Short mmCIF file of C-alpha atoms in Angstrom, two decimals:
data_model
loop_
_atom_site.label_atom_id
_atom_site.label_comp_id
_atom_site.label_asym_id
_atom_site.label_seq_id
_atom_site.Cartn_x
_atom_site.Cartn_y
_atom_site.Cartn_z
CA MET A 719 -0.27 0.00 0.11
CA LEU A 720 1.44 3.14 -0.71
CA LEU A 721 0.57 6.20 1.43
CA ALA A 722 1.51 9.19 -0.96
CA PRO A 723 0.92 7.76 -4.71
CA GLN A 724 1.13 10.87 -6.21
CA TRP A 725 4.97 10.70 -6.42
CA LEU A 726 4.75 7.74 -9.11
CA TRP A 727 4.41 10.13 -11.76
CA LEU A 728 7.88 10.82 -11.17
CA PHE A 729 8.43 8.02 -13.18
CA VAL A 730 7.11 9.10 -16.29
CA VAL A 731 10.04 11.48 -16.16
CA LEU A 732 12.69 8.79 -15.08
CA ILE A 733 11.09 6.93 -17.97
CA TYR A 734 11.88 9.70 -20.44
CA MET A 735 15.22 10.35 -19.66
CA TYR A 736 16.11 6.97 -19.93
CA PHE A 737 15.06 6.53 -23.77
CA LYS A 738 16.17 10.12 -24.47
CA ARG A 739 20.10 8.98 -23.94
CA PRO A 740 20.58 5.37 -26.48
CA ARG A 741 23.91 5.00 -25.02
CA ARG A 742 23.72 3.52 -21.28
CA SER A 743 26.83 2.36 -19.18
CA ARG A 744 26.91 0.46 -16.19
CA TYR A 745 27.13 3.76 -14.02
CA ALA A 746 23.83 4.97 -15.49
CA GLY A 747 22.15 1.59 -14.98
CA TYR A 748 22.77 1.85 -11.55
CA MET A 749 21.70 5.43 -10.96
CA TYR A 750 18.19 4.93 -12.61
CA VAL A 751 17.77 1.99 -10.12
CA ALA A 752 18.59 4.14 -7.44
CA ILE A 753 16.34 6.98 -8.82
CA SER A 754 13.22 4.36 -8.89
CA MET A 755 13.72 3.57 -5.22
CA VAL A 756 13.68 7.32 -3.98
CA ILE A 757 10.25 7.75 -5.81
CA VAL A 758 9.19 4.62 -4.81
CA ALA A 759 10.35 5.96 -1.06
CA LEU A 760 8.41 9.22 -1.45
CA ALA A 761 5.06 6.79 -2.52
CA ARG A 762 5.46 6.07 1.60
CA PRO A 763 5.29 1.95 1.23
CA VAL A 764 3.36 0.52 3.97
CA TYR A 765 2.50 -2.79 5.37
CA ASP A 766 0.61 -4.03 8.01
CA ALA A 767 -2.11 -1.61 7.98
CA HIS A 768 -4.81 -1.63 11.35
CA SER A 769 -7.15 0.87 13.10
CA VAL A 770 -6.37 2.09 16.48
CA GLU A 771 -8.56 3.37 19.15
CA MET A 772 -7.02 6.14 20.37
CA PRO A 773 -8.89 7.72 23.66
CA VAL A 774 -9.83 11.37 22.77
CA HIS A 775 -11.03 14.22 25.40
CA GLY A 776 -11.49 18.45 25.00
CA SER A 777 -13.48 20.82 25.34
CA ASP A 778 -17.20 21.97 23.64
CA VAL A 779 -16.49 25.09 21.65
CA ILE A 780 -19.40 26.81 19.94
CA ILE A 781 -18.65 29.52 16.99
CA ALA A 782 -21.43 31.87 16.74
CA LEU A 783 -20.61 34.17 13.49
CA ASP A 784 -22.54 37.30 13.05
CA LEU A 785 -23.38 37.61 9.05
CA SER A 786 -25.59 41.17 9.69
CA TYR A 787 -24.72 43.21 7.07
CA SER A 788 -22.68 45.43 9.13
CA MET A 789 -19.70 42.73 8.76
CA GLN A 790 -19.17 44.20 5.31
CA ALA A 791 -17.94 47.17 7.04
CA ASP A 792 -13.94 47.61 6.41
CA ASP A 793 -12.65 49.39 9.17
CA ILE A 794 -10.77 46.21 9.68
CA LYS A 795 -9.14 45.17 6.51
CA PRO A 796 -10.56 43.78 3.66
CA ASN A 797 -13.67 43.68 6.21
CA ARG A 798 -14.85 42.08 9.46
CA LEU A 799 -16.35 38.86 7.84
CA GLU A 800 -13.00 38.35 5.97
CA ALA A 801 -11.39 39.08 9.33
CA ALA A 802 -13.30 36.57 11.66
CA LYS A 803 -12.87 33.97 8.42
CA ARG A 804 -8.99 34.32 9.28
CA LEU A 805 -9.31 33.91 12.66
CA LEU A 806 -11.84 30.63 12.51
CA LYS A 807 -9.36 28.87 10.11
CA ALA A 808 -6.56 29.74 12.09
CA LEU A 809 -8.23 28.64 15.08
CA VAL A 810 -9.37 25.06 13.73
CA THR A 811 -6.28 24.30 11.87
CA HIS A 812 -4.39 23.93 15.15
CA ASP A 813 -7.22 22.79 17.71
CA VAL A 814 -7.18 18.97 17.00
CA SER A 815 -8.39 18.23 20.83
CA ASP A 816 -11.38 20.18 21.31
CA ARG A 817 -14.38 19.97 19.22
CA PHE A 818 -16.02 22.94 17.27
CA GLY A 819 -19.67 23.59 16.61
CA VAL A 820 -20.18 26.79 13.74
CA LEU A 821 -23.60 29.00 13.66
CA ALA A 822 -24.36 32.04 12.07
CA PHE A 823 -26.89 34.58 13.08
CA THR A 824 -28.38 37.69 11.84
CA SER A 825 -32.15 38.38 13.31
CA HIS A 826 -32.00 34.75 13.29
CA ALA A 827 -29.74 31.92 14.09
CA ILE A 828 -28.90 28.35 11.95
CA ILE A 829 -26.56 25.95 12.61
CA LEU A 830 -23.68 25.39 9.78
CA SER A 831 -21.86 22.59 11.37
CA PRO A 832 -22.54 20.41 14.55
CA LEU A 833 -19.76 19.75 17.15
CA THR A 834 -16.85 18.05 15.19
CA ARG A 835 -13.51 17.47 15.47
CA GLU A 836 -12.96 17.35 11.89
CA SER A 837 -10.53 20.09 10.75
CA GLU A 838 -10.86 19.55 7.10
CA LEU A 839 -14.79 19.92 7.42
CA LEU A 840 -14.93 23.00 9.39
CA LEU A 841 -11.77 24.09 6.97
CA HIS A 842 -14.16 23.46 4.04
CA LEU A 843 -17.31 24.84 5.50
CA VAL A 844 -15.40 28.11 6.61
CA ASN A 845 -14.00 29.11 3.06
CA ARG A 846 -17.80 28.83 1.82
CA ILE A 847 -18.90 31.30 3.92
CA ASP A 848 -18.98 34.87 2.16
CA GLU A 849 -21.26 38.04 1.61
CA ARG A 850 -23.71 36.43 -0.20
CA MET A 851 -25.00 34.36 3.05
CA VAL A 852 -25.98 37.99 4.57
CA ILE A 853 -29.72 38.64 3.90
CA THR A 854 -30.71 41.11 6.68
CA LYS A 855 -29.16 44.32 8.40
CA GLY A 856 -29.93 43.10 11.64
CA THR A 857 -28.21 41.51 14.92
CA ALA A 858 -29.80 39.36 17.58
CA LEU A 859 -27.64 37.79 19.77
CA LEU A 860 -30.66 35.69 21.98
CA PRO A 861 -31.53 33.72 18.82
CA ALA A 862 -27.50 32.72 18.26
CA LEU A 863 -27.22 32.02 22.58
CA GLN A 864 -30.01 29.83 22.44
CA LEU A 865 -29.15 27.54 19.43
CA ALA A 866 -25.54 27.54 20.86
CA ARG A 867 -26.83 26.17 24.11
CA LYS A 868 -28.89 23.69 22.08
CA MET A 869 -25.70 22.26 20.24
CA SER A 870 -23.78 20.92 23.64
CA HIS A 871 -24.83 18.70 26.50
CA ALA A 872 -21.75 20.24 28.16
CA LYS A 873 -22.61 21.33 31.52
CA ARG A 874 -21.12 24.78 30.32
CA PRO A 875 -19.79 24.63 26.93
CA LYS A 876 -17.66 27.77 26.04
CA VAL A 877 -18.87 30.33 23.00
CA LEU A 878 -17.04 32.29 20.42
CA LEU A 879 -19.31 35.15 19.90
CA PHE A 880 -17.85 36.85 16.60
CA THR A 881 -19.46 40.05 16.31
CA ASP A 882 -19.63 43.80 16.00
CA GLY A 883 -22.35 44.08 18.44
CA GLY A 884 -25.09 45.01 16.49
CA ASP A 885 -26.57 48.50 17.33
CA ALA A 886 -28.85 47.13 20.52
CA ASP A 887 -28.24 49.76 23.52
CA SER A 888 -28.83 46.65 25.85
CA TYR A 889 -28.23 43.04 25.63
CA ALA A 890 -29.49 42.22 29.16
CA ASP A 891 -31.67 39.33 28.21
CA ALA A 892 -28.96 37.77 26.39
CA ALA A 893 -26.32 38.34 29.34
CA THR A 894 -29.28 36.67 31.28
CA PHE A 895 -30.11 33.55 29.47
CA ALA A 896 -26.49 32.68 29.02
CA GLN A 897 -25.55 33.13 32.54
CA THR A 898 -29.02 31.05 33.85
CA HIS A 899 -28.02 28.04 31.02
CA HIS A 900 -24.60 27.78 32.09
CA LEU A 901 -22.94 29.34 28.75
CA GLN A 902 -19.15 30.80 29.13
CA VAL A 903 -19.50 33.42 26.06
CA ASN A 904 -16.26 35.01 24.88
CA ILE A 905 -16.85 38.44 22.50
CA VAL A 906 -14.45 38.56 19.81
CA MET A 907 -14.92 42.13 18.46
CA LEU A 908 -14.54 43.32 15.43
CA ALA A 909 -15.21 46.52 15.17
CA THR A 910 -13.16 49.69 15.47
CA PRO A 911 -14.48 52.36 18.02
CA LEU A 912 -14.29 54.96 14.94
CA GLY A 913 -16.49 52.44 12.54
CA ALA A 914 -16.84 52.92 8.79
CA THR A 915 -19.70 53.57 6.54
CA LEU A 916 -21.26 50.66 4.37
CA HIS A 917 -21.63 50.64 0.94
CA GLN A 918 -24.70 48.86 -1.11
CA GLU A 919 -24.77 46.75 -3.97
CA ASP A 920 -24.77 49.70 -6.40
CA GLY A 921 -21.94 51.75 -4.40
CA THR A 922 -24.11 54.16 -2.84
CA LEU A 923 -23.65 54.53 0.64
CA LEU A 924 -26.39 53.04 2.97
CA LYS A 925 -28.59 55.37 4.82
CA ASP A 926 -31.00 55.22 7.45
CA ARG A 927 -34.37 56.06 7.28
CA SER A 928 -33.75 59.73 7.81
CA GLN A 929 -31.43 59.78 5.19
CA GLN A 930 -28.24 59.77 7.19
CA ILE A 931 -25.27 57.89 6.50
CA VAL A 932 -24.95 54.67 8.44
CA VAL A 933 -21.52 54.45 10.56
CA THR A 934 -20.86 51.19 12.12
CA ALA A 935 -18.86 50.90 15.17
CA GLU A 936 -17.93 48.65 18.13
CA ASN A 937 -20.79 48.68 20.06
CA ARG A 938 -19.12 47.91 23.82
CA ALA A 939 -22.68 47.06 25.18
CA VAL A 940 -22.36 43.45 24.09
CA ALA A 941 -19.75 43.25 27.04
CA ALA A 942 -22.43 42.83 29.42
CA ILE A 943 -22.73 39.25 27.89
CA SER A 944 -19.26 38.23 28.86
CA ARG A 945 -19.14 40.23 32.25
CA ALA A 946 -22.25 37.89 33.14
CA THR A 947 -20.95 34.40 32.39
CA GLY A 948 -17.20 34.91 33.43
CA GLY A 949 -15.99 35.38 29.66
CA ALA A 950 -13.22 37.35 27.93
CA TYR A 951 -13.92 40.50 25.75
CA LEU A 952 -11.10 40.41 23.30
CA VAL A 953 -10.97 43.53 20.69
CA GLN A 954 -9.48 42.02 17.60
CA PRO A 955 -7.35 39.46 18.75
CA ASP A 956 -5.29 36.88 16.67
CA ALA A 957 -5.32 33.48 16.57
CA THR A 958 -2.98 32.83 19.32
CA ALA A 959 -4.93 34.79 21.77
CA LEU A 960 -7.84 32.89 21.01
CA ARG A 961 -5.80 29.59 21.55
CA ALA A 962 -4.61 30.43 24.75
CA LEU A 963 -8.06 31.76 25.99
CA LEU A 964 -9.09 28.65 25.03
CA ARG A 965 -6.30 26.56 27.10
CA ALA A 966 -7.00 28.76 30.09
CA GLN A 967 -10.86 27.96 29.85
CA TYR A 968 -10.09 24.11 29.53
CA ARG A 969 -12.72 21.66 30.87
CA GLU A 970 -13.33 18.30 29.63
CA ASP A 971 -16.88 18.57 28.32
CA PHE A 972 -16.21 14.84 26.08
CA GLN A 973 -14.29 11.86 26.65
CA GLY A 974 -14.04 8.55 24.04
CA GLU A 975 -12.03 7.09 21.14
CA SER A 976 -10.92 7.76 17.78
CA PRO A 977 -9.95 5.15 15.38
CA LEU A 978 -6.57 6.06 14.44
CA MET A 979 -4.54 4.19 11.48
CA ARG A 980 -1.22 2.72 12.02
CA TYR A 981 1.20 1.21 9.57
CA GLY A 982 4.46 -0.09 9.29
CA GLU A 983 6.54 1.99 7.13
CA LEU A 984 8.78 0.80 4.36
CA PHE A 985 10.33 3.58 2.98
CA TYR A 986 13.57 3.54 4.35
CA LEU A 987 14.53 0.17 3.03
CA CYS A 988 13.93 2.12 -0.23
CA ILE A 989 16.36 4.81 0.78
CA ALA A 990 19.33 1.82 1.83
CA GLY A 991 18.50 0.25 -1.49
CA ALA A 992 18.73 3.67 -3.36
CA LEU A 993 22.43 4.30 -1.04
CA PHE A 994 23.44 1.03 -2.13
CA PHE A 995 23.15 1.46 -5.91
CA PHE A 996 24.44 5.01 -5.74
CA MET A 997 27.50 3.77 -4.35
CA LEU A 998 27.87 1.25 -7.14
CA ALA A 999 27.49 3.69 -9.34
CA HIS A 1000 30.43 6.03 -8.01
CA THR A 1001 32.64 3.32 -6.36
CA ALA A 1002 34.89 0.44 -7.41
CA LEU A 1003 31.84 -2.02 -5.67
CA GLY A 1004 29.90 -1.43 -9.17
CA SER A 1005 32.51 -3.50 -11.10
CA ILE A 1006 32.92 -6.11 -8.55
CA PHE A 1007 29.43 -6.27 -7.81
CA ALA A 1008 28.63 -6.91 -12.06
CA GLY A 1009 31.62 -9.58 -11.94
CA LYS A 1010 29.82 -11.17 -9.25
CA ILE A 1011 25.96 -11.15 -10.09
CA LEU A 1012 25.89 -10.51 -14.21
CA PRO A 1013 27.47 -13.47 -16.79
CA LYS A 1014 30.97 -12.69 -18.07
CA GLU A 1015 29.26 -11.94 -21.28
CA VAL A 1016 27.13 -9.61 -20.06
CA CYS A 1017 29.74 -7.84 -18.32
CA ALA A 1018 32.06 -7.60 -20.97
CA ASN A 1019 29.27 -6.01 -23.33
CA MET A 1020 28.55 -3.56 -20.64
CA LYS A 1021 32.09 -2.38 -20.68
CA LYS A 1022 32.16 -1.69 -24.59
CA LYS A 1023 29.29 0.33 -23.81
CA SER A 1024 30.70 1.99 -21.11
CA ALA A 1025 33.88 2.60 -22.94
CA PRO A 1026 32.85 5.72 -24.85
CA ALA A 1027 30.58 7.66 -22.03
CA MET A 1028 34.14 7.45 -19.95
CA GLN A 1029 36.16 8.77 -22.95
CA ARG A 1030 33.26 11.52 -22.90
#
């Protein structure tokens, strides 16, 4: 069995080189064999593949992503939504122990991914999130927290709330719900105090009902939720800060077993063979080996062919 068969395409190049040079010496023959063994080693041959159950444990982390219209503001480059996606991808790529669930919310909330440890699935999901999914201009945090609580059976799951805070003056109802339902909510603030304007599809600036230009900025009222639940309020953090936060808040919310495939590697045998034939090509061992293994008439024929190559 080969774990990386894509490397076998190099044999096409090797075969081309072999037929490109009609004069072949003993040196060239040994080198072709050595290179062939290196290619096979790159393909990682293995034996005795079997599954082993490995114990796993970690925390439940619910990622709540604000998809309201204001997340398209560009006070954080390239915009708030893209900044959130970069953070999410860096987080799920490096954290392989916790389970992550993802939900998106505007005035309503929807599950994008249940709790999982499959980072490839989460990366694919995050990459598919874009501004076309934004269909409303409102931000309601209570539905997002209610859905987050349903996604985990842990006693106190963690929530990473990626938002700009919306435009509400108070989030007392969301804070009360999170506190009474044992959620630990961490606010990841993705907006600046100065804020930014919003552009509509036709390129014009978004205006309110009184025709005033809308400026969306950091809404610190949302910090009431993190204070009420013992969470953190992070302003434009990097992935390192988020990972440190999750480590500091670690709780064993789940445990179980996960299948892990184990193999016996054979690539080192190919490397040893390649080194052996490389030595035959570049030392006197090549002549000795040919004299011991090959018939005399074959050796004589190889010497005749190798003579012009040596003269060149």
